PDB file of C-alpha atoms (C1' of nucleotides) in Angstrom:
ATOM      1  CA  UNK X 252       3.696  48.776   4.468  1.00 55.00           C
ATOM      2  CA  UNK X 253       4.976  45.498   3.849  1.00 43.00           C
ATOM      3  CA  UNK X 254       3.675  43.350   6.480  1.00 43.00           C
ATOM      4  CA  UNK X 255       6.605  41.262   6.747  1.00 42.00           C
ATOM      5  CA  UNK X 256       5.641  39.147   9.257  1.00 45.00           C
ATOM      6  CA  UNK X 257       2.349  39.236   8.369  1.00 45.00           C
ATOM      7  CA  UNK X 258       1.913  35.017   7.775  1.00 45.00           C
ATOM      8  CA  UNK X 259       0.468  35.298   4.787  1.00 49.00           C
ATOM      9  CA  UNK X 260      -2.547  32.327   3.595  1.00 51.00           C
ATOM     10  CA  UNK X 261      -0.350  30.866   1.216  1.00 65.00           C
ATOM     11  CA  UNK X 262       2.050  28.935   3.673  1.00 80.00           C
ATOM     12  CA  UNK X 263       4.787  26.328   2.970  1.00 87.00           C
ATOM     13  CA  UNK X 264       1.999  23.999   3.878  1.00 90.00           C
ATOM     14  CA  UNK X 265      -0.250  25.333   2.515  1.00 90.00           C
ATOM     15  CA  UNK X 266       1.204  25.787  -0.826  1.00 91.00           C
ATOM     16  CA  UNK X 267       1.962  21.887  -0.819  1.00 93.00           C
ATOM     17  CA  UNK X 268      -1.423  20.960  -0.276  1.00 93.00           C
ATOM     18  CA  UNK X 269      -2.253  23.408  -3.408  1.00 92.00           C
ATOM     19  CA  UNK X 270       0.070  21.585  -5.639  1.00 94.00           C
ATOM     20  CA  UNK X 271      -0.673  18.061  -4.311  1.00 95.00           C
ATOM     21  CA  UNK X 272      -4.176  18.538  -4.807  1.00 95.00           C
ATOM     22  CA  UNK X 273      -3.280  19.568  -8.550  1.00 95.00           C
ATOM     23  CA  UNK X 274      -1.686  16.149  -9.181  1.00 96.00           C
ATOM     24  CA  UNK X 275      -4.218  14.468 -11.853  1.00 96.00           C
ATOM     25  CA  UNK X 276      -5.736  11.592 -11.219  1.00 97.00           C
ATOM     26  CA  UNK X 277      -3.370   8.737 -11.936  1.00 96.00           C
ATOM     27  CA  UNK X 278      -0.376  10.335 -11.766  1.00 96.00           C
ATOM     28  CA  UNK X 279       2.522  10.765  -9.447  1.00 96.00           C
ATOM     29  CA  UNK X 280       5.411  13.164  -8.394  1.00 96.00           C
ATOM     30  CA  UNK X 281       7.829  13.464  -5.775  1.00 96.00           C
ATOM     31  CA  UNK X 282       8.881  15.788  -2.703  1.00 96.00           C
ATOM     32  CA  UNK X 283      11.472  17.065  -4.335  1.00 95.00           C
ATOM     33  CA  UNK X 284       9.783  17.882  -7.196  1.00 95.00           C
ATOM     34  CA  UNK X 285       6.929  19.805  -5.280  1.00 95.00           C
ATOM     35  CA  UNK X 286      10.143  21.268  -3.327  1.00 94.00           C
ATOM     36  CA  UNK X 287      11.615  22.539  -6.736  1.00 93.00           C
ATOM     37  CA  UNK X 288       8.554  24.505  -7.653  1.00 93.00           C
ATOM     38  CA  UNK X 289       7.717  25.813  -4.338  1.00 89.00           C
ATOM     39  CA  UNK X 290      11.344  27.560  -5.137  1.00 77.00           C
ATOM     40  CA  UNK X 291      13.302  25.499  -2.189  1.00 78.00           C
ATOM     41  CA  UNK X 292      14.536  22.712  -4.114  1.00 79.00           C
ATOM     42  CA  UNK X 293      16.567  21.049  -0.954  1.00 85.00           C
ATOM     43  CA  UNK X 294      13.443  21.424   1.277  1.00 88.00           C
ATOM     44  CA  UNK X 295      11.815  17.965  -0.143  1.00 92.00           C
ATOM     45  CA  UNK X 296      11.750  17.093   3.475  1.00 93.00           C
ATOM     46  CA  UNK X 297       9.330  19.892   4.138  1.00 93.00           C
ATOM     47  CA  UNK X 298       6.948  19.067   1.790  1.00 94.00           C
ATOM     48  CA  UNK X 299       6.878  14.849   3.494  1.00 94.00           C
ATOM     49  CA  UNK X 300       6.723  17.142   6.756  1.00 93.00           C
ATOM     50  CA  UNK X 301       3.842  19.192   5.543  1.00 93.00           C
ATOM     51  CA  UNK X 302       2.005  16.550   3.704  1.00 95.00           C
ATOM     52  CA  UNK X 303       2.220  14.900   7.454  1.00 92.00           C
ATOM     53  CA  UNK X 304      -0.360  17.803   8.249  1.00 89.00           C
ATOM     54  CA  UNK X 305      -2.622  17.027   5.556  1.00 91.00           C
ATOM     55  CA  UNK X 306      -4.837  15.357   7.447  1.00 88.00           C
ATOM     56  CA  UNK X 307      -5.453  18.690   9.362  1.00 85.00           C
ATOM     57  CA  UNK X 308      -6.884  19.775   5.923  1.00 87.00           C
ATOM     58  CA  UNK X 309     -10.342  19.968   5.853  1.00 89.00           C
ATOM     59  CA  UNK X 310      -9.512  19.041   1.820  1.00 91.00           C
ATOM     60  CA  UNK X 311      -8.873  15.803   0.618  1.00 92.00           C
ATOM     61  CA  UNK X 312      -4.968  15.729   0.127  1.00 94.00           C
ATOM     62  CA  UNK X 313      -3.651  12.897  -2.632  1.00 96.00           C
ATOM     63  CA  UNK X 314      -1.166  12.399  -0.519  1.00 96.00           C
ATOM     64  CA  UNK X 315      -0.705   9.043  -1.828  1.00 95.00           C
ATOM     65  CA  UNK X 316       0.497  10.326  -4.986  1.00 97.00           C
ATOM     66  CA  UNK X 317       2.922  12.338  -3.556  1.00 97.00           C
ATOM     67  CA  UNK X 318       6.093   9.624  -3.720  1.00 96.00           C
ATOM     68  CA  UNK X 319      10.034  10.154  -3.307  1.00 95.00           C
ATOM     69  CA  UNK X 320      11.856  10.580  -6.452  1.00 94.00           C
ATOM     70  CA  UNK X 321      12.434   6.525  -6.552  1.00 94.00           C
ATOM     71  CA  UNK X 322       8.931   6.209  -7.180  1.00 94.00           C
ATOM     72  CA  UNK X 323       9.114   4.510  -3.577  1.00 94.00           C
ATOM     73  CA  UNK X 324       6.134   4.576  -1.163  1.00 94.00           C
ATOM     74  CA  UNK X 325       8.021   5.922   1.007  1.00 94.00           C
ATOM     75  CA  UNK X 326       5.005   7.531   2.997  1.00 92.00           C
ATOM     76  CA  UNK X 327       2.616   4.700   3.043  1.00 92.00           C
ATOM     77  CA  UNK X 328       3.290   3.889   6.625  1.00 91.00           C
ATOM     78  CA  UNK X 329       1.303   7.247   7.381  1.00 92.00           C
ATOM     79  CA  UNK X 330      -1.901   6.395   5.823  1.00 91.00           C
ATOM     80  CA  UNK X 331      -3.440   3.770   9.003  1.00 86.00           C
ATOM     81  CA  UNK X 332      -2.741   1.014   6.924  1.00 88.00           C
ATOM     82  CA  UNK X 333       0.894   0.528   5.136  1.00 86.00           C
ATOM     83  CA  UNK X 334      -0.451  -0.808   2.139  1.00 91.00           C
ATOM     84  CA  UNK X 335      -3.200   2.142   1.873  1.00 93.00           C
ATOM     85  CA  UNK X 336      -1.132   3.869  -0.070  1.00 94.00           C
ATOM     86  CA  UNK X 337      -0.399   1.311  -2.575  1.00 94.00           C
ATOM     87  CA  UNK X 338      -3.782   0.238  -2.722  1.00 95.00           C
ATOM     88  CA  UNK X 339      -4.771   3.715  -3.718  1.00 95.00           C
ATOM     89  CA  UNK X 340      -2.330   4.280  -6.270  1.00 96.00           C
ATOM     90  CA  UNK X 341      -3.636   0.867  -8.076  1.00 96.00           C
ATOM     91  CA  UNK X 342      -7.244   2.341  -7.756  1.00 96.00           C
ATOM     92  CA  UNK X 343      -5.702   4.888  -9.639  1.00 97.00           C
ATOM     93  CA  UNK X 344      -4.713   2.304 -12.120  1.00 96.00           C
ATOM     94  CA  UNK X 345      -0.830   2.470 -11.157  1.00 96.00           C
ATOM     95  CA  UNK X 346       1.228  -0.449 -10.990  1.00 95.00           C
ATOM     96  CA  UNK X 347       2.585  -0.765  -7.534  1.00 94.00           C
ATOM     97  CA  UNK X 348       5.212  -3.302  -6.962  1.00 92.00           C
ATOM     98  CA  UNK X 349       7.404  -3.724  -3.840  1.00 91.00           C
ATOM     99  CA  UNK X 350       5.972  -0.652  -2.804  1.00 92.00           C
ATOM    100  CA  UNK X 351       7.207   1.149  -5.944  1.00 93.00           C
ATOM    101  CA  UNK X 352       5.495   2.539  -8.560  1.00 95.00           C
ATOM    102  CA  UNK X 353       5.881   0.441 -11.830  1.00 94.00           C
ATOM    103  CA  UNK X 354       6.391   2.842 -15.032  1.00 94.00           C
ATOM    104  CA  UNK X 355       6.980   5.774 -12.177  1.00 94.00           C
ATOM    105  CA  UNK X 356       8.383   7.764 -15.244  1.00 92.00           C
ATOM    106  CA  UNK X 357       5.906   7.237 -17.370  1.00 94.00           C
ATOM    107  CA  UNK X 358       3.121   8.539 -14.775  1.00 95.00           C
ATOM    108  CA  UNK X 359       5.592  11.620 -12.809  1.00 95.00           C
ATOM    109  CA  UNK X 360       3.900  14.731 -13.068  1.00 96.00           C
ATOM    110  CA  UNK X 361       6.285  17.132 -12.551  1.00 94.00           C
ATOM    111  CA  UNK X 362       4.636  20.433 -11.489  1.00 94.00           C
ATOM    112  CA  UNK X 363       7.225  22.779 -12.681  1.00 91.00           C
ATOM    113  CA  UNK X 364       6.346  21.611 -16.214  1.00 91.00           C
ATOM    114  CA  UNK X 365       2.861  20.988 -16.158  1.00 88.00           C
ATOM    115  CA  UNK X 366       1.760  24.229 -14.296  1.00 81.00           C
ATOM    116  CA  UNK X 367       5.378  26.168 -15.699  1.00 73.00           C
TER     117      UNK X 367
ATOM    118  C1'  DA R 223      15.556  30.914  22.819  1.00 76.94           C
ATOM    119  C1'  DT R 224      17.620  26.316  21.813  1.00 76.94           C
ATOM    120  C1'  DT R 225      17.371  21.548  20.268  1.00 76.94           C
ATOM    121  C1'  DC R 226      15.441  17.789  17.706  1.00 76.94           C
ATOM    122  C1'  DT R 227      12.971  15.793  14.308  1.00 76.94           C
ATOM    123  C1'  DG R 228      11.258  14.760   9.704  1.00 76.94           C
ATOM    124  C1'  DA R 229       6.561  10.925   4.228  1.00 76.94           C
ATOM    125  C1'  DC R 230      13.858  13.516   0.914  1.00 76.94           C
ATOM    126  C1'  DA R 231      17.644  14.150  -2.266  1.00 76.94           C
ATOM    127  C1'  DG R 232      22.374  14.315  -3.589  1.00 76.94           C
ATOM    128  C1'  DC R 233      26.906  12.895  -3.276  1.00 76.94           C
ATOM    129  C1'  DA R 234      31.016  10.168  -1.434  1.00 76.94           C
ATOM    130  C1'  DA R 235      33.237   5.853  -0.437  1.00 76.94           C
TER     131       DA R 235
ATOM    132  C1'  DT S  19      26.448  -1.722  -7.289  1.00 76.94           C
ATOM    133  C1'  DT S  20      24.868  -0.481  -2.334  1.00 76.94           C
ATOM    134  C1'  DT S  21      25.365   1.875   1.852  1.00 76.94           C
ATOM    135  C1'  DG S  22      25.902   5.879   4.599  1.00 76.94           C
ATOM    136  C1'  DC S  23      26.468  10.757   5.606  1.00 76.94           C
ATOM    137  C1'  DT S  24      25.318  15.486   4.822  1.00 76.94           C
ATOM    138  C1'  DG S  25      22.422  19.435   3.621  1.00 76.94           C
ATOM    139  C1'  DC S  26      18.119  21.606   3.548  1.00 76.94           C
ATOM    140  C1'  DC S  27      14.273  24.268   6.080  1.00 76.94           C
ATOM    141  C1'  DA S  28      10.511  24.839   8.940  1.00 76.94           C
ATOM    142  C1'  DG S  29       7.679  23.401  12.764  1.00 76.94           C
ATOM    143  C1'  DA S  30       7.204  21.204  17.498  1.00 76.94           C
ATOM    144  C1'  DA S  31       8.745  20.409  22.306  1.00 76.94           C
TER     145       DA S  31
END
DNA sequence: ATTCTGACAGCAA
DNA sequence: TTTGCTGCCAGAA
């Protein structure tokens, strides 16, 4: 009955770009926080990996607001132009600063608490 | 099928 | 304190 391995819509990737897309404008959060709620807390480096398909999305992914748990830009190299990424985040009205988000704590928006 | 990689995170020295 | 290694998991070659 079960179709096991069915691939059901609601992949690993695709789940990430549902809860990246849910990040509110001018706000942050990390992998591993994404990772946490998607129930594989160790698999941060799947969520980098499937945010790296984004661009496949026909959505718009806020990928830029999708940082490592330093607050670091770690991704901006990905988005054409390194300092993309930054400069997206301050049109957000973040403080970026040596490619790190200034006040990261104040603006992380940790999904498992905000969508419980 | 096997091997390698990857936008991280946690822990050890 | 910083630096480096390991673990994690899934997709790509």
């Amino acid at each position: 009955m079960s179709r096991s391995k069915q691939k059901e819509p609601n992949d690993f990737f695709t789940n990430v770009y549902e809860v990246t897309k849910l990040i509110p404008y001018g706000r942050v959060t990390s992998y591993g926080a994404i990772a946490r709620y998607l129930g594989s807390g160790r698999s941060a480096r799947m969520v980098g990996w499937a945010l790296n398909s984004s661009h496949s999305s026909r959505e718009f992914i806020p990928a830029h607001r999708v940082v490592n748990r330093n607050g670091l830009l770690t991704g901006r190299h990905h988005f054409g132009n390194s300092t993309l990424m930054g400069q997206l985040l301050e049109n957000e009205g973040l403080i970026i600063e040596d490619d790190q988000v200034v006040n990261f704590n104040e603006k992380f928006w940790d999904p498992l608490s905000e969508l419980s």
